[in-house]
CSV table of C-alpha atoms in Angstrom, one decimal:
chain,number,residue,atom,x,y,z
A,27,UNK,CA,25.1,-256.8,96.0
A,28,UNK,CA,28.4,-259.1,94.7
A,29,UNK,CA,27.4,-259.2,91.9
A,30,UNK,CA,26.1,-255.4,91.2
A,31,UNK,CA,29.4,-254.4,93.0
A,32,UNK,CA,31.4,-256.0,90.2
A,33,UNK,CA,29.4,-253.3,87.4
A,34,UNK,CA,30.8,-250.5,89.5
A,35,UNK,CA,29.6,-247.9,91.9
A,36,UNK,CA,29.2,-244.6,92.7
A,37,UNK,CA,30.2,-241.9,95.1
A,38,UNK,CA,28.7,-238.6,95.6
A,39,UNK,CA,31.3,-236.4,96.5
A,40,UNK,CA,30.4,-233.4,99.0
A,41,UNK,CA,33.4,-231.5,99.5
A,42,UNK,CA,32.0,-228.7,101.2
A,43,UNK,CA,29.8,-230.5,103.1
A,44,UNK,CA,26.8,-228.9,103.4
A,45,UNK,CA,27.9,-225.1,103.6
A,46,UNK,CA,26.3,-223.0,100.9
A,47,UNK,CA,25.5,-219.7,99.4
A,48,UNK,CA,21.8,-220.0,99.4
A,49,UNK,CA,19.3,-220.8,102.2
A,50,UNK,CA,16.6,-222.5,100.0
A,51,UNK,CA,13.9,-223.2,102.3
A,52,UNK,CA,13.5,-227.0,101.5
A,53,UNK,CA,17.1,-227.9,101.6
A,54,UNK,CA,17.3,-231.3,103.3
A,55,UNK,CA,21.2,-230.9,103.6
A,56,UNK,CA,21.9,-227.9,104.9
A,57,UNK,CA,21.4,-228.7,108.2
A,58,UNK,CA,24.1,-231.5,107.9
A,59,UNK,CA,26.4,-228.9,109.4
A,60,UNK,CA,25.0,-229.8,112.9
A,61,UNK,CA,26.7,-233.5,112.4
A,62,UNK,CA,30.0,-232.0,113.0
A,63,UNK,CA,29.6,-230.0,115.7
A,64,UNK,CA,33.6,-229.2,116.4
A,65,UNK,CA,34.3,-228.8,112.4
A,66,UNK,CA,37.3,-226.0,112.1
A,67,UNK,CA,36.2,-225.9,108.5
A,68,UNK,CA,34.0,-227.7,106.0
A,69,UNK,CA,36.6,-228.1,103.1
A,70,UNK,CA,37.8,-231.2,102.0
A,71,UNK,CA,41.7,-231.3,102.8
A,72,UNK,CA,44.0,-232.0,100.0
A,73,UNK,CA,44.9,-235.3,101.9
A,74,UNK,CA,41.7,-237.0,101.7
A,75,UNK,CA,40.6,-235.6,98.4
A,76,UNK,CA,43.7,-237.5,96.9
A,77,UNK,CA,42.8,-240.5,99.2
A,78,UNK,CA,38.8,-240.5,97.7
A,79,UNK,CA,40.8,-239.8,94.0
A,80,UNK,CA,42.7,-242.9,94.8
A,81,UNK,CA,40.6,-245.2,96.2
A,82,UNK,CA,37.6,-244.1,94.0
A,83,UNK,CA,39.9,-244.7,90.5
A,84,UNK,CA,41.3,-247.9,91.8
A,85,UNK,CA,38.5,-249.8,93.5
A,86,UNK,CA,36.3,-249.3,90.2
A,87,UNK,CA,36.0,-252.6,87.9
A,88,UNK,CA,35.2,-250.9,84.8
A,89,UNK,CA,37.1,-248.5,82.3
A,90,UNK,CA,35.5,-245.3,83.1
A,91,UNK,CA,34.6,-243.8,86.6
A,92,UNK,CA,32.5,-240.7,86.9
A,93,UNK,CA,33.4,-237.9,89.5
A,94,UNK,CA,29.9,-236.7,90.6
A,95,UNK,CA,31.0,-232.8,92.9
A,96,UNK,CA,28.1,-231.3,94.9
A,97,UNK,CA,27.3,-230.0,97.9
A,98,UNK,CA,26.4,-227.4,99.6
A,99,UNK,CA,27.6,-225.5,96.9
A,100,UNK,CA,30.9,-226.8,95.7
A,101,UNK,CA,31.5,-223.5,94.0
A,102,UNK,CA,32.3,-222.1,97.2
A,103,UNK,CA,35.7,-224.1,97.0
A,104,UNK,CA,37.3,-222.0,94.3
A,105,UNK,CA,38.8,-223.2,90.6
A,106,UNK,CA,42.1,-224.3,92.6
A,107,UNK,CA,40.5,-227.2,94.3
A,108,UNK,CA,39.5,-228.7,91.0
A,109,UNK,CA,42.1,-228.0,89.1
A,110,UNK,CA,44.1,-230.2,91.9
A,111,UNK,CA,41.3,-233.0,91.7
A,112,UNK,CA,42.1,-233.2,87.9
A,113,UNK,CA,45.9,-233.2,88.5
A,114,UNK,CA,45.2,-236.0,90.8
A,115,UNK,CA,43.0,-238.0,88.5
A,116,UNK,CA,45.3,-238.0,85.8
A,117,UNK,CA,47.7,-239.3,88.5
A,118,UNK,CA,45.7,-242.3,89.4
A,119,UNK,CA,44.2,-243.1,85.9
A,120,UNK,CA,45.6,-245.6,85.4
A,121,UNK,CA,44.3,-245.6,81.7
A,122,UNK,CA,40.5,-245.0,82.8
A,123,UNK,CA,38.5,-242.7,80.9
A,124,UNK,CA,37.8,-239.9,83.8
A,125,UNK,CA,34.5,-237.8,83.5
A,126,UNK,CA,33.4,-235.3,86.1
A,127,UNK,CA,29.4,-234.1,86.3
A,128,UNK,CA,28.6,-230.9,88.8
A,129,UNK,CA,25.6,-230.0,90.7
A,130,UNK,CA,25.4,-225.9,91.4
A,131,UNK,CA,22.9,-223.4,92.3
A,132,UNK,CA,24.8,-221.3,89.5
A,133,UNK,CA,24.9,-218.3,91.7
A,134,UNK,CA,28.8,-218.1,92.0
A,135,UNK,CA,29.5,-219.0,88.2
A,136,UNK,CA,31.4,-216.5,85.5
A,137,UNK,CA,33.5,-217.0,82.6
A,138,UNK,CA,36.5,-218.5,84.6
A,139,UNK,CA,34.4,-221.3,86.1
A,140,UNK,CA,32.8,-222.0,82.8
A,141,UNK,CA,36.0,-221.7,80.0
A,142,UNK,CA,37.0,-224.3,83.0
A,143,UNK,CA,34.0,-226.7,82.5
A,144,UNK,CA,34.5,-226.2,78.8
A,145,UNK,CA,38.0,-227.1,78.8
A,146,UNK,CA,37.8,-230.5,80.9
A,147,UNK,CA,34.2,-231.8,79.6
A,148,UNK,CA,32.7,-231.5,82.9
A,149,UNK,CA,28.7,-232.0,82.5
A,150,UNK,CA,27.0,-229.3,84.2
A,151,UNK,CA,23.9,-229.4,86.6
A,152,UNK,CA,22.0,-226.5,87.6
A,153,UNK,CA,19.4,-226.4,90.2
A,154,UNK,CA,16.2,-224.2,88.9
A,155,UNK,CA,12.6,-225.1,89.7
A,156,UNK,CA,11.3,-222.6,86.9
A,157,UNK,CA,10.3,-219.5,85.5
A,158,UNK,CA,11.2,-216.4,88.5
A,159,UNK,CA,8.1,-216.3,90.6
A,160,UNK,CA,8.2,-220.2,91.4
A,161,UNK,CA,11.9,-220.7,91.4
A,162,UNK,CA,11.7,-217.7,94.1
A,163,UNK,CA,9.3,-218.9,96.2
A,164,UNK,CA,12.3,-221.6,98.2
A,165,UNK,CA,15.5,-220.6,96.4
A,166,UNK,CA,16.6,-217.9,98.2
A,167,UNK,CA,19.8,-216.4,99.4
A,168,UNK,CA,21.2,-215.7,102.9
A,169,UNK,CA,19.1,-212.4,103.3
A,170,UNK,CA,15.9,-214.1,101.7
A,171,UNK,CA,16.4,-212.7,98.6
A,172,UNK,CA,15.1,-214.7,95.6
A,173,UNK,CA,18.3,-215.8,93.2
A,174,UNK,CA,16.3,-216.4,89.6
A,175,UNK,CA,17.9,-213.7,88.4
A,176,UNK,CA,21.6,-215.0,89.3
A,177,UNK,CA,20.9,-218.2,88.4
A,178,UNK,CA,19.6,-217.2,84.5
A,179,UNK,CA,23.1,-215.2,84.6
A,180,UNK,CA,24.5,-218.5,85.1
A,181,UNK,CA,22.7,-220.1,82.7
A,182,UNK,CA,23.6,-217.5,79.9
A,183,UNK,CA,27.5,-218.1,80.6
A,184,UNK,CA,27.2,-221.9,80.2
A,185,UNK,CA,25.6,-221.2,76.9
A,186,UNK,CA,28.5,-218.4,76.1
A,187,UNK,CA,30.9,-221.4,77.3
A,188,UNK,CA,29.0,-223.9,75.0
A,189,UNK,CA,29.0,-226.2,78.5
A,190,UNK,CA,26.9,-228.8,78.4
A,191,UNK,CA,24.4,-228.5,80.9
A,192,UNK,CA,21.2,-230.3,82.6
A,193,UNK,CA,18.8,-228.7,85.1
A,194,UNK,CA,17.1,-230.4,88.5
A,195,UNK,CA,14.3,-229.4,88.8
A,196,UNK,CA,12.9,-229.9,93.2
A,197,UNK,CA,8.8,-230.1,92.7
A,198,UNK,CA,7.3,-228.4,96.0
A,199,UNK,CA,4.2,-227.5,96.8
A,200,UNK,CA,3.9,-224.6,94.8
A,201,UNK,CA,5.3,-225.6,91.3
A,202,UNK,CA,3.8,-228.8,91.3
A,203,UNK,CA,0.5,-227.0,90.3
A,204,UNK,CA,2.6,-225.0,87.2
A,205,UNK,CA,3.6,-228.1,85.3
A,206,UNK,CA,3.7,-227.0,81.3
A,207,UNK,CA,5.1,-223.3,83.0
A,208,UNK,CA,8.0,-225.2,84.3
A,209,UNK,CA,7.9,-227.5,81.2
A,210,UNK,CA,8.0,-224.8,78.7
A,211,UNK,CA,10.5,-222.7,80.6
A,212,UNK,CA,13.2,-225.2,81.0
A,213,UNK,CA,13.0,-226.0,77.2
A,214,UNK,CA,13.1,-222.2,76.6
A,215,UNK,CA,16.7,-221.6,78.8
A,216,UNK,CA,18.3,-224.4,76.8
A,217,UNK,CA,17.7,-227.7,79.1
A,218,UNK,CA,18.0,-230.8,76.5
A,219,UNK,CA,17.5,-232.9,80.1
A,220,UNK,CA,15.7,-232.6,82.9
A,221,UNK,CA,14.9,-233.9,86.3
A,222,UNK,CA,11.7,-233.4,88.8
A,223,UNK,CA,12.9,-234.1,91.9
A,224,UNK,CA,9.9,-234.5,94.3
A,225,UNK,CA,10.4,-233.4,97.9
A,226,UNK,CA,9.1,-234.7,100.8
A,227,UNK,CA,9.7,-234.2,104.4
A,228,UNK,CA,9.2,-234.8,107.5
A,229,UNK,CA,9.9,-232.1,110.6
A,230,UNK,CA,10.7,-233.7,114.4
A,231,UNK,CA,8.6,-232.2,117.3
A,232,UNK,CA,10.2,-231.3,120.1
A,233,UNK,CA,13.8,-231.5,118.8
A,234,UNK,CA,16.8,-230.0,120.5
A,235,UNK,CA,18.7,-226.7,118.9
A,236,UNK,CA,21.6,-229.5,118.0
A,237,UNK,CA,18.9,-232.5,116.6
A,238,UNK,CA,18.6,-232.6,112.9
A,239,UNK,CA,15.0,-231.9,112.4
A,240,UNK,CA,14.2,-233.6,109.2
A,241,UNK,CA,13.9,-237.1,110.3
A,242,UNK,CA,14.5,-241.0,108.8
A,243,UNK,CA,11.4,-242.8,107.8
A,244,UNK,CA,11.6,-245.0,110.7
A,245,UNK,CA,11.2,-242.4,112.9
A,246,UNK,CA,8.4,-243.1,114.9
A,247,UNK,CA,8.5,-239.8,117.3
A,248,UNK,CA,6.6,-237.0,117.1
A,249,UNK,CA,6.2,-235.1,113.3
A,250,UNK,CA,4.8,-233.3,111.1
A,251,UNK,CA,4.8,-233.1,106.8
A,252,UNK,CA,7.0,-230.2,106.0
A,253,UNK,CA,4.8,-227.5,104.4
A,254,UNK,CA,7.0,-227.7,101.2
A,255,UNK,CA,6.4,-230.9,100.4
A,256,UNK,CA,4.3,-231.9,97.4
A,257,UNK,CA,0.9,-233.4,97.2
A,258,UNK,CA,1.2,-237.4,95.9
A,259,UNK,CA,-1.7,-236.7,93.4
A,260,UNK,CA,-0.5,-233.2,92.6
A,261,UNK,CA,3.2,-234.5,91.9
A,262,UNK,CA,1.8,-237.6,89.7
A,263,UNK,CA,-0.3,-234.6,87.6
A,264,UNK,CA,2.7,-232.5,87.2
A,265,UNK,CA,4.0,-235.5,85.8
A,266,UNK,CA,1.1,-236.7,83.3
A,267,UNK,CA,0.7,-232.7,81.9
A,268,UNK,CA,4.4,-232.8,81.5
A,269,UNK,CA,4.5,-236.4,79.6
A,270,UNK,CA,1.7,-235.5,77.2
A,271,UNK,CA,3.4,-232.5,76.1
A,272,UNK,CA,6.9,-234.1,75.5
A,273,UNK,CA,4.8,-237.2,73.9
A,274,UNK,CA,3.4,-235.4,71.2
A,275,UNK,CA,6.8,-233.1,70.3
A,276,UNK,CA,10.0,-233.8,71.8
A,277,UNK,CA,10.5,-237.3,71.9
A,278,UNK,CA,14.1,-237.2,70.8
A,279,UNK,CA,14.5,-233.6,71.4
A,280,UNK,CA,14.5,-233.5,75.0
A,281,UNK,CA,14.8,-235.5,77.8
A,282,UNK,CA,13.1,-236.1,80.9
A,283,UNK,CA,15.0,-238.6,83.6
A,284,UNK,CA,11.7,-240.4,84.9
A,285,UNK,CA,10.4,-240.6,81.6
A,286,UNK,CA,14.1,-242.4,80.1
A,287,UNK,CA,14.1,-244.8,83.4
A,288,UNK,CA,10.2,-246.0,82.6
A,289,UNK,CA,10.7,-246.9,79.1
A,290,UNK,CA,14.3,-248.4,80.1
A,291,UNK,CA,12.1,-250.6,82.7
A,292,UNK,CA,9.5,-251.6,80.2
A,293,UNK,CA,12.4,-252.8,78.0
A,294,UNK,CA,14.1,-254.7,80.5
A,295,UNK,CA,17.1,-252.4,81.4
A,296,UNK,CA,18.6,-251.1,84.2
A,297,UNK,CA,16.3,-248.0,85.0
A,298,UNK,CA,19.9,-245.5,85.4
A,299,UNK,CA,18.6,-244.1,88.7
A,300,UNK,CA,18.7,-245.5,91.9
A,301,UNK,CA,15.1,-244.6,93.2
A,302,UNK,CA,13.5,-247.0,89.9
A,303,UNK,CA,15.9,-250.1,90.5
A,304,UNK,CA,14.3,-253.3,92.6
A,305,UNK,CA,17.9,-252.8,94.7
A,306,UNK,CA,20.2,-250.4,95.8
A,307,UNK,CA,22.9,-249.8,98.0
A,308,UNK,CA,26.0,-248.9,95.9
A,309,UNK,CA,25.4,-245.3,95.8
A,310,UNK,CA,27.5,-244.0,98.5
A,311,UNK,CA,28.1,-240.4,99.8
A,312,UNK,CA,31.4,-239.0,101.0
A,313,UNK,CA,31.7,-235.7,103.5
A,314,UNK,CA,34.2,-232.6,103.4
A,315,UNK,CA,36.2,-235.6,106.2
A,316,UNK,CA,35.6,-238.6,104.5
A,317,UNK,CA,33.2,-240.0,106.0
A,318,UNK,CA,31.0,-242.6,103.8
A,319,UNK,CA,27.0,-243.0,104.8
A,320,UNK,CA,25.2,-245.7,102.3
A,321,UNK,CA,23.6,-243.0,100.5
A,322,UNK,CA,23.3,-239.3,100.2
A,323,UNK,CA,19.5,-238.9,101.5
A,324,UNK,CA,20.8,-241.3,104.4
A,325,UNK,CA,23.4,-239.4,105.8
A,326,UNK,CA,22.6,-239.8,109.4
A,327,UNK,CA,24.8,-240.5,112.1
A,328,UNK,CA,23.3,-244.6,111.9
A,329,UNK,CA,23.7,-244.7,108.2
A,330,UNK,CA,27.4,-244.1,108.6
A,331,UNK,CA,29.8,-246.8,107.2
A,332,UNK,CA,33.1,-245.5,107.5
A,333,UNK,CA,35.8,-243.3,106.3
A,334,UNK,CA,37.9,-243.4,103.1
A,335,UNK,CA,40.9,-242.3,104.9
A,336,UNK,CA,40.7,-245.7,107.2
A,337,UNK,CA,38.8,-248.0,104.9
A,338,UNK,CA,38.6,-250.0,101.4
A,339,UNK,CA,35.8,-248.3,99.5
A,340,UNK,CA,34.5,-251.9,98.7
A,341,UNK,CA,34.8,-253.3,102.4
A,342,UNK,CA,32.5,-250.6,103.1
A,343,UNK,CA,30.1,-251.9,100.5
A,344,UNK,CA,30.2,-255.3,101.4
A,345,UNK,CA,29.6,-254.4,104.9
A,346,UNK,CA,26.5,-256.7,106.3
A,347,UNK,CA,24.9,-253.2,107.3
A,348,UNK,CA,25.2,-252.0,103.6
A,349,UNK,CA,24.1,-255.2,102.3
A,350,UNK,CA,21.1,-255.1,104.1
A,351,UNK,CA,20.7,-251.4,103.4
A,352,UNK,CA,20.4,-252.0,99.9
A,353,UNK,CA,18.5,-255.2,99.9
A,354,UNK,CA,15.6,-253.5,102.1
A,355,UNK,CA,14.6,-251.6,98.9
A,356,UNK,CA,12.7,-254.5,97.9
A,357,UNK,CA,12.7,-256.9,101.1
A,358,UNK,CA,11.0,-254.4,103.3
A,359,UNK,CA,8.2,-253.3,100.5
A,360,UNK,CA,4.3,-254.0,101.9
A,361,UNK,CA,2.8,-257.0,100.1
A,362,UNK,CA,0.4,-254.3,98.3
A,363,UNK,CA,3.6,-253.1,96.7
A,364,UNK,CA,5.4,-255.8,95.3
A,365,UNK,CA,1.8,-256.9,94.2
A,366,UNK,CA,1.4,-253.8,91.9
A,367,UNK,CA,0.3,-253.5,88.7
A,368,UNK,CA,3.2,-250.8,88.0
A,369,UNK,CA,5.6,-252.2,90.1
A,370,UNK,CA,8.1,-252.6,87.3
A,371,UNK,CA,8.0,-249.0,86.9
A,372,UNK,CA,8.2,-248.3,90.5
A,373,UNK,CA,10.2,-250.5,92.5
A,374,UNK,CA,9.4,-248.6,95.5
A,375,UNK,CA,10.9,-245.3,94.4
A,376,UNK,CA,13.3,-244.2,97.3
A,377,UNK,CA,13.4,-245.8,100.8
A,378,UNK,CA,13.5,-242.1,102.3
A,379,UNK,CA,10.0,-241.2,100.8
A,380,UNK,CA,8.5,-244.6,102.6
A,381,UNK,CA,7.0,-243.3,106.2
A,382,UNK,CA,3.4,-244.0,105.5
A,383,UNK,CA,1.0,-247.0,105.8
A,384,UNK,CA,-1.0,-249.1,103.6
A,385,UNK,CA,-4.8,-249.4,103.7
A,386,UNK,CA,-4.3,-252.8,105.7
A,387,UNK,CA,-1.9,-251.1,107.9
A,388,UNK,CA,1.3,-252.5,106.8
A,389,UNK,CA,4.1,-249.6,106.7
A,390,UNK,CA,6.9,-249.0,104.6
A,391,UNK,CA,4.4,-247.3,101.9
A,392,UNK,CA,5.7,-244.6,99.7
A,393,UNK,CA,4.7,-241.4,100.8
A,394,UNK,CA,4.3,-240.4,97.2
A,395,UNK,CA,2.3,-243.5,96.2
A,396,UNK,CA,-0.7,-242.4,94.7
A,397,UNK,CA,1.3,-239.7,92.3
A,398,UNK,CA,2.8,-242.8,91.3
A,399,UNK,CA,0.2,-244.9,90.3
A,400,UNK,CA,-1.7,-242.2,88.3
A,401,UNK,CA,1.0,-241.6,86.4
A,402,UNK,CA,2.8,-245.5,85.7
A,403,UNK,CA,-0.7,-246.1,84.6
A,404,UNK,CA,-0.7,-243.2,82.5
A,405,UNK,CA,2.3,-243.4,80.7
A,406,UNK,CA,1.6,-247.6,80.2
A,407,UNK,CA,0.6,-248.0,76.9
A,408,UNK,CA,3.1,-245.1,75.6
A,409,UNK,CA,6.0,-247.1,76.9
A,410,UNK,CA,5.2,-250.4,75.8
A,411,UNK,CA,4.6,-249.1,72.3
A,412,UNK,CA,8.3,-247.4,72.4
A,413,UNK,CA,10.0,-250.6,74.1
A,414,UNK,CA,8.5,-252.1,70.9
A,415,UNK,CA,10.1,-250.0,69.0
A,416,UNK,CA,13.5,-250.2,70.1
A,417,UNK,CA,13.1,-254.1,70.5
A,418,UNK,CA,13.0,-253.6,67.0
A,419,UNK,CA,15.7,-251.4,66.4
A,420,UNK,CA,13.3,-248.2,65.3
A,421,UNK,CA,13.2,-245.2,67.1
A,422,UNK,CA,10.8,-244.5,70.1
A,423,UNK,CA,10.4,-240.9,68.6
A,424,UNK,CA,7.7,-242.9,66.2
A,425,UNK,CA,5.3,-242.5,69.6
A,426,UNK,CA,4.9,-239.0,68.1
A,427,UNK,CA,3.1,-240.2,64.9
A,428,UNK,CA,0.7,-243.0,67.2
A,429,UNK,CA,-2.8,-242.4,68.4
A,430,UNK,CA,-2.9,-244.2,71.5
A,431,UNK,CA,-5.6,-244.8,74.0
């Protein structure tokens, strides 16, 4: 991890902790809340947001650092707070080029927040999981009400803005089986890059009103699959229909996050996302307080490393506990994994999806395994064709003019 450490890191920055807007049936964050059971308010003071500016800035090696805001919803702070987090990065600078990316349901977004994004280069995210009768089905408000509607108002002001936006897209148990729908609507709205986050969880039996309920994959107690989550094979399909659309059209024209990390693999690059590296462990996540857990589907009370108003951002990442947390992502793998034909693609994926066993009984097996497979071995050929291409400086976009079995 040394040596990773000295390439820079990254903290997610939640400060609203996990209060939001919307009640989305899946959330895994929401109830985060029950961690801080004596909170007075889930707002990150002005004290330790110039602390994280601070430290963050100052403890990166490189010439740029990237201020990544989410939540909850970190709309729910108001325009002042960021206009102070940009007075205080031009305070600590100290010559670095400064970018800021946002993650928001949309909901709470008009021409003030956006002529804001505009004017300060922030890159937008915006959580949609498709067209209005599957984006409905878990994105829902406080009174159950389905947000598409809100949410396509948000979108429309972005474009006003000319912001530059991406959309997430969380693959459930009910989109999953709409792949091209999903496909073709997020190229309709304007999304030039996508992501398809799968989700799956795991529900505690027997827990306690206070208990989180969506457990650690070491959890060995009683639990069930959450009824959201998608099907391995049924995610890996999603994938595949989506992939032979985009490789016979928009290669070049859009972009799709798992499709960028496989080809950056099969060239011998760092993947750009966590879940497809062999290691991780230097992607951090800071709370409303600032408190630091090694990684932001890891904060639990045992995943906790510190607090940046007490402690050096990289003493917390040397830490042997966060050492060991990242090093797991490929020490603790079954033999059957690291043995893989599409390992290289793989790496795993994310610890937090690894609470099932192998056929020879060996655990730490990706939940989402089999999804996996079908599509590395899918998307094979196609990759190592574009690898050749950009190994010899031509475009990948050529895959679009290639018959390939």
């Amino acid at each position: 991890m040394n040596t990773r450490l000295l390439s820079g890191f990254n903290l997610l920055a939640k400060p609203t902790g996990a209060v939001c807007n919307l009640d989305c049936a899946y959330c895994y964050y929401l109830e985060k809340e029950k961690m801080y059971p004596g909170a007075s308010s889930f707002r990150m003071s002005d004290e330790t947001l110039e602390t994280f500016t601070r430290k963050y800035i100052h403890e990166q090696p490189g010439a740029e650092v990237t201020f990544v805001w989410q939540g909850g919803e970190p709309t729910l702070l108001g325009l002042d707070f960021f206009k102070n987090a940009l007075l205080l990065q031009k305070k600590y600078g100290s010559g670095k080029i400064i970018h800021n990316s946002f993650q928001t349901n949309g909901v709470l977004l008009n021409d003030e927040w956006c002529k804001f994004f505009k004017d300060y280069n922030f890159l937008v995210g915006i959580s949609i999981d498709g067209p209005e009768k599957l984006h409905d089905v878990y994105r829902i408000n406080k009174g159950s009400q389905g947000t598409f509607a809100k949410v396509m108002r948000g979108i429309e002001l972005l474009k006003k803005h000319q912001v530059e936006f991406n959309t997430l897209t969380v693959v459930n148990n009910v989109n999953a089986k709409k792949p091209l729908e999903v496909y073709t609507f997020l190229k309709q709205v304007g999304s030039g890059y996508m992501q398809f986050i799968p989700i799956a969880e795991r529900i505690a039996g027997n827990c306690s009103p206070s208990d989180l309920t969506l457990i650690l994959p070491e959890y060995e107690g009683q639990s069930e699959l959450a009824p959201w989550s998608v099907n391995p094979l049924e995610y890996g399909k999603f994938l595949v229909a989506i992939f032979n659309e985009w490789v016979k059209r928009d290669v070049g024209r859009y972009f799709v996050q798992i499709f960028d990390a496989t080809l950056a693999n099969e060239a011998g690059m760092p993947a750009g996302v966590c879940v497809f590296n062999e290691r991780c462990g230097d992607a951090l996540a800071v709370e409303h307080n600032g408190d630091v857990f090694s990684c932001d589907h890891f904060v639990y009370p045992e995943y906790k490393i510190g607090n940046i108003n007490n402690t050096s951002l990289k003493k917390m990442l040397l830490l042997p506990e966060q050492q060991k947390f990242g090093n797991d992502k490929y020490d603790s793998l079954p033999r059957q994994c690291k043995e893989c034909d599409v390992y290289r693609y793989c790496r795993g994926e994310c610890p937090k999806n690894r609470f099932t066993n192998t056929k020879m009984g060996e655990a730490g097996l990706n939940y989402l395994c089999d999804g996996y497979k079908l599509f590395f071995r899918h998307v094979k050929p196609h990759m190592k064709f574009m690898a050749n291409e950009l190994a010899h400086e031509r475009s990948p976009a050529n895959i679009m003019y290639q018959r390939i079995r």
